[in-house]
Amino acid sequence: MAPILSIRDLQKTYEGGFQALKGVTLDIEQGEILALLGPNGAGKTTLISTVCGITTPSQGQVTVGGHDIVQDFRAARAMIGLVPQEIALQPFETVLNTVRFSRGLFGKPRNDAYIERILRKLSLWDKRDSQITQLSGGMKRRVLIAKALSHDPRILFLDEPTAGVDVDLRKDMWDTVAELKADGVTIILTTHYIEEAEAIADRVGVIAKGELLLVQDKASLMAQMGKKQIEVQLDAPLDRIPDALAHLDLALGAGGESLIYTYDTNAARTGITALLNDIAAADLVLRDVQTRQSSLEDIFVDLVKGEAA
Amino acid sequence: MNWTAIGAIYRFEMARFFRTLMQSFLSPVLSTSLYFVVFGAAIGSRIQEVEGVSYGAFIVPGLVMLSVITQAISNASFGIYFPKFTGTIYELLSAPVNFLEIVLGYVGAAATKALFIGIVILITATFFVDLHIAHPMAMVLFLLLTCLSFALLGFIIGIWATNFEQLQLVPLLIVTPLIFLGGSFYSISMLPPAWQTVTLFNPVVYLISGFRWSFFGLADVPIGISLLAIAAFTGLCLAVIWWIFRTGWRIRS
Ligand SMILES: Nc1ncnc2c1ncn2[C@@H]1O[C@H](COP(=O)(O)OP(=O)(O)OP(=O)(O)O)[C@@H](O)[C@H]1O
Ligand SMILES: [Mg+2]
C-alpha cells in the first residue's frame, strides 16, 4: 500500500540562513504511530510545521494521501490534524465555540454529536462552556487536541502532547492515541519522554541537527541496539573479581555483592553458559540472577552522543 | 470556495462583537451625540449653512465616515493581529483555506461591524437634525464600499503590526488626520485655494465628498472621480493582501 505520508528530501532554511532541515526523507504507513525523538532544536517542530503548511518548504516534496502539500494543499490539509507544541488559544472564547470553529475552518458541516463525543473522550465536556482562561494548562492542551480532532483527520500530528500533563492524564492520552490508531488514524508525535515513545509508538525516528538519524521499528531497534545485562547476586560479598573469572568481561556490583555481565543479544554466542559454569567452578554461591535490557533512552542517548562526537 | 470555512471565521468574529453588543452600540451613540453637541451647537451657531445645508446636517456624512473608517480599520486589524499574537494563526495556516477565504471571513466580519456602527450613527443623527437622503442607493453603496475597503486596509495593518503599539500607530498618525483634514466637518471650498489643491491629494476627500453627494446632491469633487478613487483604493488593498499571502510576509516563515 502506498504510504499515507511521504516526505522526500525535505529541506528548510529559515530566513536568516539557518538550515533547520537538511534533507529529510520519510514514509509513514496508514495507521501507524511514529514517535520522533530528538534534542531541543533538532528540527522536529519544523518538520511538522512544514508538512502542515505553517512554514514553507525550501526544497523537497511532501504528499499526504497522495496529495502534494503545495499544489493540492486543500486535499492534503483536510486530512491532517495538528496539535502544536505551544499552547495557542483565543483566551476569551468558550471551549465549545473554539472546537466548533476548528471544524468549520476545515470545511466540515456542524456536527454537535461528534464534537460532544470528542469532548467527552478528552474529559472536557463539563468544561464546554468555560472560557479558555479558566482552564488549567493540561486542560488547554486537551482543548488543542479536541480542535485537532474536530474535523476527523486521518493523520494526527502531536507536537509534545504530554508536556506539562500529569501522570494520570498522560496515560489517558496514550489510551486516546491507541483508540485513534484503532480507528485507523495515523499518528506522528514528538516527545522528550522516551518511555512515551516506548509505550505507544510502532516506529521510532531520531532527529538531530536537522537530519533524520534513524527510523526503525521499535521492537527491532531495541533488539538490534539493545544490550542486555545479567546481574548475578552472590551469597557472600567479594572485594575483587576472582582470578578464575578474570577472562570474562565482568564488573563488580555495589558492595561486591553481585557480578554484572554485559552481552549483546544478537551475538552468535552470548557466553551465558560459560559464565555460569565458570562461576560454579570458582565456588561462588548464587543467590539470585537478574537480566536487564537497555531502554530506548540509552539507545537514544548513545545515538545523539555519537552524532555530537 | 470553502464557504463553510468563510462562515466559520465570520461567525467566530461576529460572536465576539455580539458578546459586547452594548459597548459596540453605546459608544457610537455617545460619541455622535457629543459631536452634535460640540460641533453642531458651538460651531453651528456661527456657521448657519454650508452650501444651502444646515451645518448640523452637513457634518452627518463626515461623522459617519469618521466612525465607519476608524471602526473598519480597528476591527479588521485587531481581528487578524490577535491570532498572530496568541499564536492561533497556526490553525488558519494549516487549514484547507486559501487567502481569499481568510480575507473574506475576517474582512467581511469587520466590515459588517463597521456598517452596523455607521447605521447606528445615522439613526442617532436623526434625533439631532433633519436628514433627507437624496440618493439612498448611492449612499448605501458608498457606505458598503468604505466599510469594505478600510477593513481591507485594517487587515493589512494587522498583518504588518508586530506589536500593539504599531497596531494603533497607523490609524492614529495617518488615518485619523486624513479623515479630519478630508472635509468631514467643512467643505473643501471653505479653504484657501492653495490648501484646496493640497487637500486633493488626500484620498479621504473623495470618499467624504461622494458620500455627502449621496445625501445632499452636492460634492467637492465630481462623483465619478469619487467612485473611481474608492475603487482604486479597494483594488490596491486587495493587491497588497494577495501579495502578502503569496509571499507569506509576516505570517508564514
Ligand atoms: N521561525 C524561525 N526562524 C528561524 N529559525 C528558527 C525558526 N523556528 C525554528 N528555528 C530554528 O530551527 C531549529 C529547529 O527548531 P525546531 O523548533 O524545529 O526544534 P525542535 O526539534 O522542535 O525542538 P524542541 O524539542 O525544543 O521543540 C532551531 O535551531 C531553531 O532555533
Ligand atoms: Mg519543537
Coordinates of C-alpha atoms in Angstrom, one line a residue, chain A residues 33-38 161-162 170 174 177 189-206 216-219 221-222 295-297 300:
Chain A
I33 CA 2.3 5.5 15.3
L34 CA 5.6 7.2 14.7
A35 CA 7.5 8.8 17.6
L36 CA 10.1 11.5 16.7
L37 CA 12.8 11.8 19.3
G38 CA 15.5 14.4 19.3
P161 CA 1.3 16.3 23.5
T162 CA 2.1 15.3 27.1
R170 CA -0.6 11.1 30.2
W174 CA -1.9 7.3 25.5
V177 CA -3.9 7.7 20.9
L189 CA 4.2 12.5 17.7
T190 CA 7.3 14.2 19.1
T191 CA 8.3 13.7 22.7
H192 CA 11.1 14.2 25.1
Y193 CA 9.8 11.3 27.2
I194 CA 11.4 8.2 25.9
E195 CA 9.1 6.0 27.9
E196 CA 6.3 7.6 25.9
A197 CA 7.8 6.5 22.6
E198 CA 8.4 3.1 24.1
A199 CA 4.9 2.8 25.4
I200 CA 2.9 3.8 22.3
A201 CA 5.0 4.0 19.2
D202 CA 5.2 1.4 16.4
R203 CA 8.3 3.1 14.9
V204 CA 10.8 5.5 16.3
G205 CA 12.6 8.2 14.4
V206 CA 15.6 10.1 15.8
Q216 CA 13.1 2.0 12.8
D217 CA 10.6 -0.4 14.1
K218 CA 10.6 0.0 17.8
A219 CA 11.0 -3.7 18.7
L221 CA 15.5 -1.2 17.2
M222 CA 15.6 -2.3 20.7
S295 CA 15.9 1.1 27.2
L296 CA 15.2 3.3 24.2
E297 CA 16.6 6.1 26.3
F300 CA 18.8 7.5 22.1

